Amino acid sequence: EAQVTQNPRYLITVTGKKLTVTCSQNMNHEYMSWYRQDPGLGLRQIYYSMNVEVTDKGDVPEGYKVSRKEKRNFPLILESPSPNQTSLYFCASSPWDSNNEQFFGPGTRLTVL
Amino acid sequence: AQSVAQPEDQVNVAEGNPLTVKCTYSVSGNPYLFWYVQYPNRGLQFLLKYITGDNLVKGSYGFEAEFNKSQTSFHLKKPSALVSDSALYFCAVRDQYNDMRFGAGTRLTVKP
């Protein structure tokens, strides 16, 4: 089954404790992206990747890191989480061409205390 | 920079009535326009898209959308709403450089 998976689905952590949210897709997509969803703000892009070893900042990259060492994986790293990073996070993937729709993971709800 | 506006936070309709969820966009160049739906505790699901060609595009679950270049709009429509259509709907625009922007979302409630 074609899918995007994220782990963990739910996470409660404390300020400053490094964490990683994994994202993996099995569709051989070149393009992958991370978004955060906050009430009234819709989805805002954090980082995206056009292919292996190619990443770029989205609209709200501060406090986040990503890597793309393999085509299928695109982990999101919070080196020192803060309460304002409490949010719902989505990973998405698509073929490279920009006329393609994105496939979304199920989401990760993160709470930073 | 491109942007998307969904002017209504909430749309309420009665079951069986037609529904419209509005979206306007701003982009340089030709836009690629998308609608996604989000059910509670789920990721976004693709509904339909406009790339080129016929201004009326049909998608999943009986939804359709009309691309209007002069009004820079891409409104989502359905002739007869179902209670199960109640969800959060997002409009999105993507340009040829893969810059993707989402609207803030519109919560659709269909009442029996």
mmCIF file of C-alpha atoms in Angstrom:
data_model
loop_
_atom_site.group_PDB
_atom_site.id
_atom_site.type_symbol
_atom_site.label_atom_id
_atom_site.label_comp_id
_atom_site.label_asym_id
_atom_site.label_seq_id
_atom_site.Cartn_x
_atom_site.Cartn_y
_atom_site.Cartn_z
ATOM 1 C CA GLU A 1 0.000 0.000 0.000
ATOM 2 C CA ALA A 2 1.334 3.399 -0.987
ATOM 3 C CA GLN A 3 1.736 5.471 2.130
ATOM 4 C CA VAL A 4 3.613 8.029 4.167
ATOM 5 C CA THR A 5 4.340 6.974 7.722
ATOM 6 C CA GLN A 6 5.319 9.117 10.667
ATOM 7 C CA ASN A 7 6.547 8.200 14.121
ATOM 8 C CA PRO A 8 5.714 8.836 16.816
ATOM 9 C CA ARG A 9 2.070 9.793 16.396
ATOM 10 C CA TYR A 10 1.948 11.475 19.790
ATOM 11 C CA LEU A 11 4.778 12.905 21.848
ATOM 12 C CA ILE A 12 4.933 14.875 25.066
ATOM 13 C CA THR A 13 8.350 16.207 25.953
ATOM 14 C CA VAL A 14 10.059 18.942 27.953
ATOM 15 C CA THR A 15 11.814 22.085 26.869
ATOM 16 C CA GLY A 16 15.322 21.498 25.592
ATOM 17 C CA LYS A 17 15.181 17.728 25.158
ATOM 18 C CA LYS A 18 16.225 16.873 21.598
ATOM 19 C CA LEU A 19 13.768 14.836 19.588
ATOM 20 C CA THR A 20 13.364 13.408 16.117
ATOM 21 C CA VAL A 21 10.159 12.732 14.221
ATOM 22 C CA THR A 22 10.638 10.202 11.463
ATOM 23 C CA CYS A 23 8.958 10.233 8.077
ATOM 24 C CA SER A 24 9.127 7.537 5.449
ATOM 25 C CA GLN A 25 7.419 7.051 2.088
ATOM 26 C CA ASN A 26 7.286 3.968 -0.137
ATOM 27 C CA MET A 27 6.310 5.649 -3.417
ATOM 28 C CA ASN A 28 9.801 6.576 -4.636
ATOM 29 C CA HIS A 29 8.885 10.253 -4.521
ATOM 30 C CA GLU A 30 11.588 12.857 -5.007
ATOM 31 C CA TYR A 31 9.845 15.675 -3.168
ATOM 32 C CA MET A 32 9.234 15.570 0.591
ATOM 33 C CA SER A 33 8.100 18.257 2.958
ATOM 34 C CA TRP A 34 7.315 19.008 6.590
ATOM 35 C CA TYR A 35 4.405 21.196 7.728
ATOM 36 C CA ARG A 36 3.038 22.331 11.013
ATOM 37 C CA GLN A 37 -0.665 22.904 11.511
ATOM 38 C CA ASP A 38 -1.898 25.458 14.002
ATOM 39 C CA PRO A 39 -5.498 26.634 14.508
ATOM 40 C CA GLY A 40 -6.377 29.549 12.262
ATOM 41 C CA LEU A 41 -3.052 29.394 10.441
ATOM 42 C CA GLY A 42 -3.550 26.381 8.215
ATOM 43 C CA LEU A 43 -0.462 24.451 7.197
ATOM 44 C CA ARG A 44 2.872 26.211 7.157
ATOM 45 C CA GLN A 45 5.869 24.666 5.509
ATOM 46 C CA ILE A 46 8.926 24.084 7.686
ATOM 47 C CA TYR A 47 11.415 22.470 5.302
ATOM 48 C CA TYR A 48 11.262 20.668 2.016
ATOM 49 C CA SER A 49 13.528 18.469 -0.055
ATOM 50 C CA MET A 50 13.618 18.129 -3.803
ATOM 51 C CA ASN A 51 15.780 14.995 -3.695
ATOM 52 C CA VAL A 52 18.497 13.206 -1.732
ATOM 53 C CA GLU A 53 20.923 15.654 -0.099
ATOM 54 C CA VAL A 54 18.862 18.638 -1.340
ATOM 55 C CA THR A 55 16.906 20.489 1.331
ATOM 56 C CA ASP A 56 15.610 24.032 1.660
ATOM 57 C CA LYS A 57 13.832 26.227 4.156
ATOM 58 C CA GLY A 58 10.118 26.786 4.050
ATOM 59 C CA ASP A 59 8.211 29.558 5.756
ATOM 60 C CA VAL A 60 8.897 28.641 9.399
ATOM 61 C CA PRO A 61 12.266 26.833 9.633
ATOM 62 C CA GLU A 62 13.534 28.367 12.883
ATOM 63 C CA GLY A 63 14.193 25.763 15.558
ATOM 64 C CA TYR A 64 14.058 22.799 13.162
ATOM 65 C CA LYS A 65 16.534 20.731 11.184
ATOM 66 C CA VAL A 66 16.078 18.097 8.518
ATOM 67 C CA SER A 67 18.202 15.665 6.579
ATOM 68 C CA ARG A 68 17.672 13.631 3.418
ATOM 69 C CA LYS A 69 20.241 10.904 3.269
ATOM 70 C CA GLU A 70 17.928 8.405 1.611
ATOM 71 C CA LYS A 71 15.140 8.992 -0.845
ATOM 72 C CA ARG A 72 12.459 7.394 1.306
ATOM 73 C CA ASN A 73 13.255 9.093 4.639
ATOM 74 C CA PHE A 74 13.008 12.708 5.733
ATOM 75 C CA PRO A 75 13.349 13.088 9.521
ATOM 76 C CA LEU A 76 12.484 16.306 11.349
ATOM 77 C CA ILE A 77 14.819 17.202 14.201
ATOM 78 C CA LEU A 78 14.132 19.581 17.052
ATOM 79 C CA GLU A 79 17.485 20.181 18.720
ATOM 80 C CA SER A 80 16.093 22.156 21.648
ATOM 81 C CA PRO A 81 12.306 22.140 21.611
ATOM 82 C CA SER A 82 10.381 25.048 23.080
ATOM 83 C CA PRO A 83 6.699 25.384 24.013
ATOM 84 C CA ASN A 84 5.955 27.420 20.864
ATOM 85 C CA GLN A 85 6.770 24.298 18.855
ATOM 86 C CA THR A 86 3.754 22.551 20.334
ATOM 87 C CA SER A 87 1.788 21.740 17.221
ATOM 88 C CA LEU A 88 0.490 19.096 14.828
ATOM 89 C CA TYR A 89 3.148 18.094 12.324
ATOM 90 C CA PHE A 90 2.625 16.522 8.912
ATOM 91 C CA CYS A 91 5.071 14.990 6.505
ATOM 92 C CA ALA A 92 4.156 14.848 2.813
ATOM 93 C CA SER A 93 5.655 13.533 -0.406
ATOM 94 C CA SER A 94 5.042 13.795 -4.120
ATOM 95 C CA PRO A 95 6.753 13.238 -7.439
ATOM 96 C CA TRP A 96 9.118 16.007 -8.434
ATOM 97 C CA ASP A 97 6.813 17.753 -10.924
ATOM 98 C CA SER A 98 4.946 20.567 -9.206
ATOM 99 C CA ASN A 99 1.651 19.690 -10.886
ATOM 100 C CA ASN A 100 1.364 16.622 -8.640
ATOM 101 C CA GLU A 101 -0.659 16.362 -5.480
ATOM 102 C CA GLN A 102 1.059 15.556 -2.210
ATOM 103 C CA PHE A 103 0.499 12.455 -0.102
ATOM 104 C CA PHE A 104 0.314 13.178 3.602
ATOM 105 C CA GLY A 105 1.284 11.171 6.639
ATOM 106 C CA PRO A 106 -1.148 10.721 9.551
ATOM 107 C CA GLY A 107 0.411 13.497 11.629
ATOM 108 C CA THR A 108 2.415 13.790 14.842
ATOM 109 C CA ARG A 109 0.948 15.709 17.726
ATOM 110 C CA LEU A 110 3.788 17.233 19.724
ATOM 111 C CA THR A 111 3.454 18.887 23.105
ATOM 112 C CA VAL A 112 6.461 20.671 24.590
ATOM 113 C CA LEU A 113 6.101 21.467 28.290
ATOM 114 C CA ALA B 1 5.261 35.457 -2.971
ATOM 115 C CA GLN B 2 2.185 33.425 -3.614
ATOM 116 C CA SER B 3 -0.677 33.157 -1.190
ATOM 117 C CA VAL B 4 -4.051 31.538 -0.678
ATOM 118 C CA ALA B 5 -7.083 32.951 1.095
ATOM 119 C CA GLN B 6 -10.080 31.064 2.381
ATOM 120 C CA PRO B 7 -12.393 33.860 3.498
ATOM 121 C CA GLU B 8 -14.725 31.686 5.565
ATOM 122 C CA ASP B 9 -13.591 29.929 8.721
ATOM 123 C CA GLN B 10 -16.840 28.020 8.897
ATOM 124 C CA VAL B 11 -19.515 26.969 6.394
ATOM 125 C CA ASN B 12 -22.775 25.418 7.527
ATOM 126 C CA VAL B 13 -25.203 23.745 5.145
ATOM 127 C CA ALA B 14 -28.150 21.416 5.433
ATOM 128 C CA GLU B 15 -27.876 17.907 4.094
ATOM 129 C CA GLY B 16 -29.036 17.728 0.506
ATOM 130 C CA ASN B 17 -28.316 21.377 -0.204
ATOM 131 C CA PRO B 18 -25.496 22.524 -2.469
ATOM 132 C CA LEU B 19 -22.288 23.630 -0.820
ATOM 133 C CA THR B 20 -19.534 26.039 -1.784
ATOM 134 C CA VAL B 21 -16.207 26.541 -0.036
ATOM 135 C CA LYS B 22 -14.395 29.599 -1.312
ATOM 136 C CA CYS B 23 -10.745 30.029 -2.224
ATOM 137 C CA THR B 24 -8.819 32.848 -3.846
ATOM 138 C CA TYR B 25 -5.141 32.839 -4.704
ATOM 139 C CA SER B 26 -2.264 35.038 -5.718
ATOM 140 C CA VAL B 27 0.625 33.643 -7.727
ATOM 141 C CA SER B 28 3.027 34.763 -10.395
ATOM 142 C CA GLY B 29 2.884 32.546 -13.423
ATOM 143 C CA ASN B 30 0.501 29.681 -13.988
ATOM 144 C CA PRO B 31 -0.954 28.244 -10.814
ATOM 145 C CA TYR B 32 -1.420 24.634 -9.882
ATOM 146 C CA LEU B 33 -4.422 24.574 -7.542
ATOM 147 C CA PHE B 34 -5.457 21.854 -5.139
ATOM 148 C CA TRP B 35 -8.162 21.005 -2.648
ATOM 149 C CA TYR B 36 -7.531 18.715 0.303
ATOM 150 C CA VAL B 37 -9.851 17.434 3.038
ATOM 151 C CA GLN B 38 -8.939 16.583 6.606
ATOM 152 C CA TYR B 39 -11.112 14.373 8.771
ATOM 153 C CA PRO B 40 -10.610 14.350 12.563
ATOM 154 C CA ASN B 41 -7.320 12.789 13.650
ATOM 155 C CA ARG B 42 -6.277 12.130 10.063
ATOM 156 C CA GLY B 43 -3.812 13.538 7.577
ATOM 157 C CA LEU B 44 -4.871 15.552 4.569
ATOM 158 C CA GLN B 45 -6.420 13.706 1.654
ATOM 159 C CA PHE B 46 -6.305 14.949 -1.913
ATOM 160 C CA LEU B 47 -9.682 15.836 -3.464
ATOM 161 C CA LEU B 48 -8.955 17.437 -6.817
ATOM 162 C CA LYS B 49 -6.621 19.704 -8.725
ATOM 163 C CA TYR B 50 -6.504 22.178 -11.577
ATOM 164 C CA ILE B 51 -3.432 22.142 -13.786
ATOM 165 C CA THR B 52 -4.648 23.284 -17.175
ATOM 166 C CA GLY B 53 -7.542 22.828 -19.561
ATOM 167 C CA ASP B 54 -11.207 22.722 -18.599
ATOM 168 C CA ASN B 55 -12.011 25.234 -15.875
ATOM 169 C CA LEU B 56 -14.386 22.815 -14.149
ATOM 170 C CA VAL B 57 -12.551 19.929 -12.544
ATOM 171 C CA LYS B 58 -14.170 16.930 -10.911
ATOM 172 C CA GLY B 59 -12.719 15.046 -8.012
ATOM 173 C CA SER B 60 -13.381 12.498 -5.315
ATOM 174 C CA TYR B 61 -16.651 12.028 -3.419
ATOM 175 C CA GLY B 62 -18.693 14.073 -5.901
ATOM 176 C CA PHE B 63 -16.771 17.302 -5.348
ATOM 177 C CA GLU B 64 -15.893 19.689 -8.140
ATOM 178 C CA ALA B 65 -14.147 23.025 -8.385
ATOM 179 C CA GLU B 66 -14.215 25.873 -10.829
ATOM 180 C CA PHE B 67 -11.087 27.715 -11.831
ATOM 181 C CA ASN B 68 -11.719 31.380 -12.593
ATOM 182 C CA LYS B 69 -8.606 33.123 -13.832
ATOM 183 C CA SER B 70 -10.049 36.635 -13.928
ATOM 184 C CA GLN B 71 -11.248 36.408 -10.336
ATOM 185 C CA THR B 72 -8.236 34.317 -9.236
ATOM 186 C CA SER B 73 -10.603 31.922 -7.536
ATOM 187 C CA PHE B 74 -10.908 28.175 -7.197
ATOM 188 C CA HIS B 75 -14.117 27.491 -5.277
ATOM 189 C CA LEU B 76 -14.988 23.983 -4.169
ATOM 190 C CA LYS B 77 -18.545 22.837 -4.818
ATOM 191 C CA LYS B 78 -20.854 19.893 -4.392
ATOM 192 C CA PRO B 79 -24.439 19.750 -5.665
ATOM 193 C CA SER B 80 -25.855 17.858 -2.698
ATOM 194 C CA ALA B 81 -24.072 17.815 0.673
ATOM 195 C CA LEU B 82 -23.857 14.774 2.919
ATOM 196 C CA VAL B 83 -23.401 14.728 6.687
ATOM 197 C CA SER B 84 -20.241 12.700 6.051
ATOM 198 C CA ASP B 85 -18.775 15.662 4.124
ATOM 199 C CA SER B 86 -18.312 17.482 7.427
ATOM 200 C CA ALA B 87 -14.576 18.077 7.710
ATOM 201 C CA LEU B 88 -11.828 20.683 7.398
ATOM 202 C CA TYR B 89 -11.076 21.736 3.826
ATOM 203 C CA PHE B 90 -7.840 23.277 2.609
ATOM 204 C CA CYS B 91 -7.124 25.055 -0.627
ATOM 205 C CA ALA B 92 -3.500 25.088 -1.826
ATOM 206 C CA VAL B 93 -1.470 26.609 -4.621
ATOM 207 C CA ARG B 94 1.817 25.341 -5.990
ATOM 208 C CA ASP B 95 3.979 27.145 -8.499
ATOM 209 C CA GLN B 96 6.407 25.793 -11.062
ATOM 210 C CA TYR B 97 9.248 26.048 -8.528
ATOM 211 C CA ASN B 98 7.422 23.735 -6.130
ATOM 212 C CA ASP B 99 6.627 26.505 -3.663
ATOM 213 C CA MET B 100 3.410 25.320 -2.013
ATOM 214 C CA ARG B 101 1.072 27.424 0.099
ATOM 215 C CA PHE B 102 -2.058 26.416 1.967
ATOM 216 C CA GLY B 103 -5.045 28.435 3.049
ATOM 217 C CA ALA B 104 -6.043 28.599 6.695
ATOM 218 C CA GLY B 105 -8.789 26.048 6.174
ATOM 219 C CA THR B 106 -12.586 26.110 6.204
ATOM 220 C CA ARG B 107 -14.574 23.922 8.532
ATOM 221 C CA LEU B 108 -17.618 22.521 6.769
ATOM 222 C CA THR B 109 -20.521 21.321 8.872
ATOM 223 C CA VAL B 110 -23.414 19.545 7.185
ATOM 224 C CA LYS B 111 -26.464 19.230 9.388
ATOM 225 C CA PRO B 112 -29.070 16.492 8.953
#
